[in-house]
Structures are given as structure tokens and as C-alpha cells.
Amino acid sequence: MTAPEFTPLIDPFARAITYLRISVTDRCDFRCVYCMSEDMKFLPKKELLTLEELDRLCSAFINMGVEKLRITGGEPLVRRGIMTFFDAMSRHLDSGALKELTLTTNGSQLAKYADDLYAAGVRRVNISLDTLDDQKFADITRWGRLPQVIKGIDAAQKAGMRVKINAVALKGFNDVELFDMVEWCNERDMDITFIEVMPMGDIGNEDRLDQYWPLDDLRAQLAERYQITDLAERSGGPARYIRLEETGQKIGLITPMTHNFCESCNRVRLTCTGEIYTCLGQEGWQDLRPALRNHPEDDTPLHDAIRGAIGLKPKGHDFDYSRQDVAGKMSRHMSHTGG
């Protein structure tokens, strides 16, 4: 197989693309109400990229300057044979081309895979967890059970991975748990990031205008109890960070609705079918499968297709709730592009 000469990926607004999020499956063992409908129609397995194709795609991006690779889903750990893929990606860590291999998970399978993930080079994991209440957890995930996730967190920490909790801020649901979740994470030496709910896909069972909890309000509540310092550091993602001086705890805030973080965007997303989305908040996408499958021995067409897609990356997203309307709502579900 021939590989083109390396030149970095630069988008039309002079942003270097160094971060790839790739969904390895659209399937999940939960049905979180802001992410999936309960009767989701999943893709036929024949439409999914094979693990070998996922390897080739990710390797192409790494050869073009991507230094951080985040594996997502659906729930990535329900993909059959997924550790074969993680083990294959570890060669890029060994070579130094890839600086970080990580994943976002609901935690349900971590008790099974934590040790293997650590052996493959995963040192950090993001776990989606919106509540510490057993019944609320069952309600919001529909199929999930909180003790299973707690066991996964235990296993990840025991294996040596740094755990960060991602919590979607939902008014009327987990706003009353704000301090409980912050203090629980502090006790376990875990970071936490709060995320504003985003208008992704028509799920049909909720009103996101009622769910929407601006993180400015969340921050103000924290400021009533803690002295807060804004931090300049960035992690390569969209979060902005604050520190609670009483505990030294770092808290991330992802605010696509109240703060457009697009000026520093360095990431693109790949779906499990080979579609590249250069912006989570725009509908535009390109299909990399023809370049991948029609040229099995030559990566040049694949690199050209990737560069063509990056050349269409927009300046920013257009989510907007300000007019009490779900303007800018995306037609696809969050699970389609992996968050």
C-alpha cells in the first residue's frame, strides 16, 4: 500500500486539525433520553466499516497530523472485537505519532475491559454520568443501572486510568444534584465537565427548551459556595475550565449554546460508516468510503478526500435557543456522530 507524503491538515480558517473523534458503532446498551429514541433503528451491520477499515482511516488521519484519537459510539465497548482495534492503534502511540488514545463511554462495560484498555495505552477515559440517583439514572438511560457504571468507574481507576465524568446539565432533573456530584467527584479524585444540552435529533419525547440549563446559571450556583478561578488551560476540546479554590478541583464547562467555542476548533468527527463531519453543529458531511474501498492499495485518494473535506470545514456552528425556538437543530441523533 502506498502512502502520500505527510503535510498537516489545515482548514480554511488556518486551524490545524489534530483531534479526531471516531464512532465505531451506532449501537448502545442504554437509551439516554437526550441521545436516542427508545425504539432506535440501527444500521445494518454490513453498512458499518470493518475494524480493518477503521484502522486504515484512523491511520490516514494520524499520518496527516492527528495527535489525539477519541473512540466513541453509541457505546464503543459493545462493538464486537473492539479490543483488536484498540490494540492496533497502540502502534501509533509506540511510534510517537499519536500522543493520546482515549474513549468516551457510558461505563457499562468498563469492568470487563479496563485492564485491556490500559494495556493498549489508554490513560484517560470520559464516562457519561448525569445523576447519582438510582431511579433517575434508570429513567434517563431507560435501560441502564447505576451500580454497573460505578463498578466500571472502580475498575478504570484500579487499572490506572484517569477518569473524567461528563454530565449533561438538565434543568429540573440534575440541577438539584449539582453540589452532590461535584463533591462526589472530588472525593474520588475525578474531574467533571458539565455540558449544555444540544439540539441534536428529533427524539420526540422531550422539550429541550424546558431541559435547557445555561451553564452561566450553574457557574453562579457554584460561586455561591466556592471561590472560583477561571483557568486559561485547554485540553484540545471545547471545554473551558474553572477551579474551586477550596478543593483545588478542576471543572469543565462546555457551552455550545451560550458561548461559541469554534475559534479554537481543532477536531473533526467520523461516523462508523465513514462519513466525516467537520462540525458537530452543521449538517454538512462527506463520504470517505469510496476513497477507502475503491483504492485498497493506495492511500493517496483517501488523503485527497480527507483534505477535500477539511477544506469545507465551516467557521462555526449555529445552535440557538435565544428566540425560544430550537433553531439550528440538527436532524441527526447525537449517537450518529458520537458526541
Tab-separated table of C-alpha atoms in Angstrom:
chain	number	residue	atom	x	y	z
A	1	MET	CA	0.000	0.000	0.000
A	2	THR	CA	1.371	3.420	-0.898
A	3	ALA	CA	1.134	6.361	1.458
A	4	PRO	CA	1.342	10.035	0.402
A	5	GLU	CA	3.965	12.361	1.775
A	6	PHE	CA	2.939	13.945	5.067
A	7	THR	CA	1.670	17.522	5.201
A	8	PRO	CA	-0.508	18.721	8.078
A	9	LEU	CA	-4.261	19.238	7.872
A	10	ILE	CA	-5.171	22.942	7.907
A	11	ASP	CA	-8.769	24.123	7.485
A	12	PRO	CA	-9.868	27.288	5.603
A	13	PHE	CA	-9.593	29.346	8.795
A	14	ALA	CA	-5.970	28.337	9.481
A	15	ARG	CA	-6.923	25.895	12.248
A	16	ALA	CA	-4.742	22.784	12.410
A	17	ILE	CA	-6.774	19.577	12.697
A	18	THR	CA	-5.059	17.454	15.342
A	19	TYR	CA	-8.003	15.764	17.066
A	20	LEU	CA	-10.185	13.010	15.589
A	21	ARG	CA	-13.283	11.597	17.229
A	22	ILE	CA	-14.442	8.388	15.584
A	23	SER	CA	-17.615	6.466	16.260
A	24	VAL	CA	-17.046	2.727	15.984
A	25	THR	CA	-20.712	1.780	16.329
A	26	ASP	CA	-24.142	3.399	16.411
A	27	ARG	CA	-25.350	0.810	18.912
A	28	CYS	CA	-25.608	1.289	22.649
A	29	ASP	CA	-26.820	-0.700	25.631
A	30	PHE	CA	-28.511	2.423	27.064
A	31	ARG	CA	-31.187	4.664	25.539
A	32	CYS	CA	-30.430	8.059	27.093
A	33	VAL	CA	-33.371	10.360	26.508
A	34	TYR	CA	-31.324	13.263	25.068
A	35	CYS	CA	-29.363	10.966	22.729
A	36	MET	CA	-31.593	8.175	21.387
A	37	SER	CA	-35.216	7.265	20.968
A	38	GLU	CA	-36.251	4.105	22.790
A	39	ASP	CA	-37.008	2.248	19.553
A	40	MET	CA	-33.863	3.275	17.660
A	41	LYS	CA	-33.431	1.765	14.205
A	42	PHE	CA	-29.770	0.853	13.990
A	43	LEU	CA	-27.738	0.473	10.828
A	44	PRO	CA	-27.418	-2.949	9.198
A	45	LYS	CA	-24.077	-4.393	10.264
A	46	LYS	CA	-22.972	-4.637	6.626
A	47	GLU	CA	-23.012	-0.825	6.400
A	48	LEU	CA	-20.523	-0.396	9.236
A	49	LEU	CA	-16.855	-0.016	8.494
A	50	THR	CA	-14.891	-3.105	9.407
A	51	LEU	CA	-12.322	-2.876	12.178
A	52	GLU	CA	-9.628	-3.056	9.480
A	53	GLU	CA	-11.213	-0.128	7.625
A	54	LEU	CA	-11.452	1.860	10.852
A	55	ASP	CA	-7.746	1.173	11.397
A	56	ARG	CA	-6.870	2.381	7.907
A	57	LEU	CA	-8.959	5.540	8.250
A	58	CYS	CA	-7.537	6.458	11.650
A	59	SER	CA	-4.016	5.704	10.478
A	60	ALA	CA	-4.509	8.014	7.497
A	61	PHE	CA	-5.528	10.864	9.807
A	62	ILE	CA	-2.596	10.152	12.122
A	63	ASN	CA	-0.265	10.224	9.115
A	64	MET	CA	-1.717	13.677	8.340
A	65	GLY	CA	-1.042	15.147	11.772
A	66	VAL	CA	-3.837	13.976	14.086
A	67	GLU	CA	-2.296	13.529	17.543
A	68	LYS	CA	-5.367	12.760	19.653
A	69	LEU	CA	-7.796	9.962	18.870
A	70	ARG	CA	-11.033	9.575	20.830
A	71	ILE	CA	-13.146	6.471	20.298
A	72	THR	CA	-16.900	6.977	20.701
A	73	GLY	CA	-20.206	5.371	19.739
A	74	GLY	CA	-23.032	4.702	20.502
A	75	GLU	CA	-21.252	2.783	23.180
A	76	PRO	CA	-17.846	1.842	21.729
A	77	LEU	CA	-17.281	-1.125	24.026
A	78	VAL	CA	-20.329	-3.012	22.714
A	79	ARG	CA	-18.674	-3.305	19.277
A	80	ARG	CA	-17.672	-6.927	18.746
A	81	GLY	CA	-13.898	-7.356	18.728
A	82	ILE	CA	-13.255	-3.729	19.668
A	83	MET	CA	-10.092	-4.526	21.618
A	84	THR	CA	-8.500	-5.694	18.364
A	85	PHE	CA	-8.883	-2.116	17.143
A	86	PHE	CA	-7.516	-0.535	20.346
A	87	ASP	CA	-4.565	-2.917	20.296
A	88	ALA	CA	-3.865	-1.979	16.663
A	89	MET	CA	-3.967	1.749	17.437
A	90	SER	CA	-1.368	1.302	20.168
A	91	ARG	CA	1.342	1.022	17.481
A	92	HIS	CA	0.852	4.727	16.762
A	93	LEU	CA	1.404	5.503	20.445
A	94	ASP	CA	4.552	3.412	20.363
A	95	SER	CA	5.854	5.299	17.318
A	96	GLY	CA	5.145	8.673	18.917
A	97	ALA	CA	2.886	9.807	16.070
A	98	LEU	CA	-0.185	9.572	18.308
A	99	LYS	CA	0.006	11.440	21.619
A	100	GLU	CA	-3.222	10.177	23.149
A	101	LEU	CA	-5.667	7.312	22.625
A	102	THR	CA	-8.820	7.639	24.686
A	103	LEU	CA	-12.536	6.939	24.673
A	104	THR	CA	-15.903	8.195	25.826
A	105	THR	CA	-18.119	5.504	27.313
A	106	ASN	CA	-21.228	5.052	29.425
A	107	GLY	CA	-19.130	2.871	31.732
A	108	SER	CA	-21.331	-0.201	31.456
A	109	GLN	CA	-18.571	-2.413	30.016
A	110	LEU	CA	-15.553	-0.936	31.795
A	111	ALA	CA	-15.435	-3.583	34.491
A	112	LYS	CA	-14.778	-6.066	31.676
A	113	TYR	CA	-12.354	-4.037	29.562
A	114	ALA	CA	-10.499	-1.612	31.865
A	115	ASP	CA	-7.313	-3.648	32.220
A	116	ASP	CA	-7.148	-4.410	28.485
A	117	LEU	CA	-7.685	-0.749	27.609
A	118	TYR	CA	-4.860	0.302	29.903
A	119	ALA	CA	-2.602	-2.311	28.328
A	120	ALA	CA	-3.427	-0.838	24.899
A	121	GLY	CA	-2.244	2.601	26.042
A	122	VAL	CA	-5.474	4.254	27.181
A	123	ARG	CA	-4.646	6.501	30.123
A	124	ARG	CA	-7.764	8.654	30.335
A	125	VAL	CA	-11.432	7.834	29.925
A	126	ASN	CA	-14.534	10.035	29.862
A	127	ILE	CA	-17.619	8.489	31.429
A	128	SER	CA	-21.064	9.910	30.743
A	129	LEU	CA	-22.983	10.126	34.013
A	130	ASP	CA	-25.766	12.631	34.642
A	131	THR	CA	-27.058	11.635	38.066
A	132	LEU	CA	-26.108	9.732	41.212
A	133	ASP	CA	-29.710	8.775	41.925
A	134	ASP	CA	-30.521	5.145	41.033
A	135	GLN	CA	-34.072	5.856	39.892
A	136	LYS	CA	-33.185	9.000	37.956
A	137	PHE	CA	-30.371	7.086	36.267
A	138	ALA	CA	-32.768	4.346	35.241
A	139	ASP	CA	-35.216	6.971	33.985
A	140	ILE	CA	-32.749	8.969	31.887
A	141	THR	CA	-30.896	5.963	30.435
A	142	ARG	CA	-34.086	3.878	30.151
A	143	TRP	CA	-32.080	0.626	30.150
A	144	GLY	CA	-29.131	1.441	32.385
A	145	ARG	CA	-28.377	0.559	36.001
A	146	LEU	CA	-26.184	2.846	38.096
A	147	PRO	CA	-24.326	0.142	40.112
A	148	GLN	CA	-22.986	-1.321	36.847
A	149	VAL	CA	-21.478	2.046	35.932
A	150	ILE	CA	-19.998	2.564	39.400
A	151	LYS	CA	-18.284	-0.829	39.078
A	152	GLY	CA	-16.878	0.341	35.750
A	153	ILE	CA	-15.527	3.527	37.322
A	154	ASP	CA	-13.946	1.473	40.096
A	155	ALA	CA	-12.297	-0.820	37.519
A	156	ALA	CA	-10.981	2.080	35.430
A	157	GLN	CA	-9.393	3.759	38.428
A	158	LYS	CA	-7.958	0.477	39.705
A	159	ALA	CA	-6.420	-0.151	36.261
A	160	GLY	CA	-4.654	3.221	36.479
A	161	MET	CA	-6.770	5.347	34.164
A	162	ARG	CA	-7.673	8.926	34.937
A	163	VAL	CA	-11.483	9.258	34.946
A	164	LYS	CA	-13.440	12.340	33.950
A	165	ILE	CA	-17.197	12.486	34.381
A	166	ASN	CA	-19.278	14.142	31.662
A	167	ALA	CA	-22.672	15.339	32.890
A	168	VAL	CA	-25.308	16.888	30.653
A	169	ALA	CA	-26.892	19.781	32.570
A	170	LEU	CA	-30.657	19.263	32.567
A	171	LYS	CA	-32.942	21.748	34.272
A	172	GLY	CA	-35.490	20.092	36.505
A	173	PHE	CA	-33.528	16.846	36.517
A	174	ASN	CA	-29.989	17.060	37.873
A	175	ASP	CA	-29.783	20.742	38.802
A	176	VAL	CA	-30.584	19.813	42.412
A	177	GLU	CA	-27.628	17.385	42.403
A	178	LEU	CA	-25.015	19.943	41.379
A	179	PHE	CA	-23.121	20.064	44.674
A	180	ASP	CA	-23.559	16.344	45.350
A	181	MET	CA	-21.953	15.448	42.013
A	182	VAL	CA	-19.128	17.950	42.421
A	183	GLU	CA	-18.337	16.718	45.930
A	184	TRP	CA	-18.583	13.044	44.901
A	185	CYS	CA	-16.081	13.598	42.089
A	186	ASN	CA	-13.754	15.437	44.443
A	187	GLU	CA	-13.853	12.560	46.942
A	188	ARG	CA	-12.908	10.116	44.167
A	189	ASP	CA	-10.251	12.400	42.618
A	190	MET	CA	-12.145	12.685	39.333
A	191	ASP	CA	-12.620	15.731	37.162
A	192	ILE	CA	-16.110	16.640	35.988
A	193	THR	CA	-17.335	18.513	32.945
A	194	PHE	CA	-20.847	19.865	32.586
A	195	ILE	CA	-22.352	20.109	29.102
A	196	GLU	CA	-25.274	22.214	27.938
A	197	VAL	CA	-27.942	20.109	26.258
A	198	MET	CA	-27.699	20.455	22.480
A	199	PRO	CA	-30.454	20.337	19.818
A	200	MET	CA	-29.430	17.068	18.202
A	201	GLY	CA	-32.103	14.959	16.501
A	202	ASP	CA	-35.858	14.775	16.928
A	203	ILE	CA	-36.318	12.172	19.647
A	204	GLY	CA	-39.963	13.033	20.217
A	205	ASN	CA	-40.209	12.604	23.981
A	206	GLU	CA	-38.841	15.807	25.428
A	207	ASP	CA	-38.803	19.564	25.042
A	208	ARG	CA	-35.224	20.779	25.053
A	209	LEU	CA	-36.333	24.327	25.783
A	210	ASP	CA	-37.605	23.044	29.125
A	211	GLN	CA	-34.452	20.949	29.670
A	212	TYR	CA	-32.022	23.716	28.785
A	213	TRP	CA	-29.962	24.820	31.804
A	214	PRO	CA	-27.468	27.578	30.880
A	215	LEU	CA	-24.095	26.889	32.422
A	216	ASP	CA	-23.824	30.540	33.432
A	217	ASP	CA	-26.531	29.709	35.967
A	218	LEU	CA	-24.679	26.562	37.049
A	219	ARG	CA	-21.467	28.528	37.470
A	220	ALA	CA	-23.286	31.163	39.517
A	221	GLN	CA	-24.582	28.456	41.861
A	222	LEU	CA	-21.072	27.113	42.336
A	223	ALA	CA	-19.848	30.635	43.058
A	224	GLU	CA	-22.305	30.863	45.957
A	225	ARG	CA	-20.464	28.039	47.732
A	226	TYR	CA	-16.907	28.196	46.364
A	227	GLN	CA	-14.308	30.745	45.378
A	228	ILE	CA	-13.879	30.250	41.620
A	229	THR	CA	-10.853	30.962	39.445
A	230	ASP	CA	-11.099	30.903	35.658
A	231	LEU	CA	-8.323	28.816	34.106
A	232	ALA	CA	-6.610	29.560	30.818
A	233	GLU	CA	-5.773	25.918	30.091
A	234	ARG	CA	-7.420	23.965	27.297
A	235	SER	CA	-7.456	20.197	26.771
A	236	GLY	CA	-7.795	20.136	22.990
A	237	GLY	CA	-11.562	20.010	23.299
A	238	PRO	CA	-14.313	22.632	23.650
A	239	ALA	CA	-14.325	22.831	27.458
A	240	ARG	CA	-13.372	25.914	29.403
A	241	TYR	CA	-12.172	25.275	32.937
A	242	ILE	CA	-12.653	26.756	36.371
A	243	ARG	CA	-11.006	25.797	39.653
A	244	LEU	CA	-12.761	25.588	43.007
A	245	GLU	CA	-10.172	27.093	45.325
A	246	GLU	CA	-11.436	25.369	48.481
A	247	THR	CA	-10.818	21.902	46.989
A	248	GLY	CA	-8.444	22.583	44.096
A	249	GLN	CA	-10.947	20.803	41.891
A	250	LYS	CA	-10.996	21.498	38.149
A	251	ILE	CA	-14.407	21.697	36.497
A	252	GLY	CA	-15.033	21.896	32.776
A	253	LEU	CA	-17.895	23.780	31.156
A	254	ILE	CA	-18.937	23.023	27.569
A	255	THR	CA	-21.274	25.758	26.409
A	256	PRO	CA	-22.267	25.418	22.744
A	257	MET	CA	-25.398	27.471	23.383
A	258	THR	CA	-24.078	30.369	25.468
A	259	HIS	CA	-20.514	30.526	24.166
A	260	ASN	CA	-19.448	29.683	20.651
A	261	PHE	CA	-16.079	27.953	21.101
A	262	CYS	CA	-15.465	27.468	17.386
A	263	GLU	CA	-12.498	29.829	17.021
A	264	SER	CA	-10.202	27.190	18.505
A	265	CYS	CA	-11.819	24.109	16.968
A	266	ASN	CA	-9.168	21.539	16.066
A	267	ARG	CA	-11.362	18.463	15.637
A	268	VAL	CA	-13.426	16.519	13.172
A	269	ARG	CA	-15.706	13.512	13.586
A	270	LEU	CA	-16.005	10.265	11.688
A	271	THR	CA	-19.042	8.035	11.809
A	272	CYS	CA	-18.984	4.248	11.888
A	273	THR	CA	-19.985	4.298	8.198
A	274	GLY	CA	-17.112	6.506	7.038
A	275	GLU	CA	-18.860	9.875	6.919
A	276	ILE	CA	-16.777	12.838	8.030
A	277	TYR	CA	-18.487	15.696	9.858
A	278	THR	CA	-16.241	18.706	10.225
A	279	CYS	CA	-18.688	20.475	12.571
A	280	LEU	CA	-20.998	18.933	15.165
A	281	GLY	CA	-23.439	21.808	14.728
A	282	GLN	CA	-23.741	21.764	10.926
A	283	GLU	CA	-25.370	19.283	8.571
A	284	GLY	CA	-22.517	19.197	6.047
A	285	TRP	CA	-20.650	15.918	5.611
A	286	GLN	CA	-18.647	13.962	3.053
A	287	ASP	CA	-18.426	10.226	2.466
A	288	LEU	CA	-14.912	8.784	2.680
A	289	ARG	CA	-15.980	5.222	1.855
A	290	PRO	CA	-15.457	5.380	-1.921
A	291	ALA	CA	-11.870	6.571	-1.491
A	292	LEU	CA	-11.345	3.952	1.206
A	293	ARG	CA	-12.869	0.967	-0.582
A	294	ASN	CA	-12.183	1.675	-4.229
A	295	HIS	CA	-8.430	2.022	-3.708
A	296	PRO	CA	-7.395	-0.723	-1.266
A	297	GLU	CA	-3.691	-0.479	-2.172
A	298	ASP	CA	-3.290	3.276	-2.470
A	299	ASP	CA	-3.946	5.810	0.292
A	300	THR	CA	-3.498	8.834	-1.981
A	301	PRO	CA	-7.226	9.068	-2.926
A	302	LEU	CA	-8.162	8.708	0.741
A	303	HIS	CA	-5.801	11.500	1.767
A	304	ASP	CA	-7.167	13.660	-1.055
A	305	ALA	CA	-10.741	13.020	0.088
A	306	ILE	CA	-9.841	13.906	3.674
A	307	ARG	CA	-8.178	17.140	2.566
A	308	GLY	CA	-11.203	17.971	0.432
A	309	ALA	CA	-13.496	17.529	3.424
A	310	ILE	CA	-11.274	19.628	5.701
A	311	GLY	CA	-11.318	22.319	3.029
A	312	LEU	CA	-15.076	22.642	3.582
A	313	LYS	CA	-14.930	22.899	7.367
A	314	PRO	CA	-17.173	25.823	8.406
A	315	LYS	CA	-16.150	28.623	10.701
A	316	GLY	CA	-18.627	27.639	13.407
A	317	HIS	CA	-21.933	26.157	14.449
A	318	ASP	CA	-25.270	27.919	14.755
A	319	PHE	CA	-27.071	26.402	17.733
A	320	ASP	CA	-29.515	28.940	19.150
A	321	TYR	CA	-32.217	28.819	21.828
A	322	SER	CA	-32.318	32.586	22.321
A	323	ARG	CA	-35.618	33.054	20.455
A	324	GLN	CA	-37.318	30.256	22.438
A	325	ASP	CA	-37.140	28.109	19.347
A	326	VAL	CA	-34.951	25.121	18.617
A	327	ALA	CA	-33.223	26.977	15.800
A	328	GLY	CA	-30.125	25.325	14.422
A	329	LYS	CA	-31.415	21.911	15.480
A	330	MET	CA	-29.576	19.037	13.829
A	331	SER	CA	-31.680	16.351	12.176
A	332	ARG	CA	-29.304	13.532	13.147
A	333	HIS	CA	-29.117	11.953	16.583
A	334	MET	CA	-26.097	12.613	18.788
A	335	SER	CA	-25.310	8.893	18.640
A	336	HIS	CA	-24.777	9.184	14.878
A	337	THR	CA	-21.625	11.262	15.208
A	338	GLY	CA	-20.529	10.210	18.667
A	339	GLY	CA	-20.992	13.490	20.537
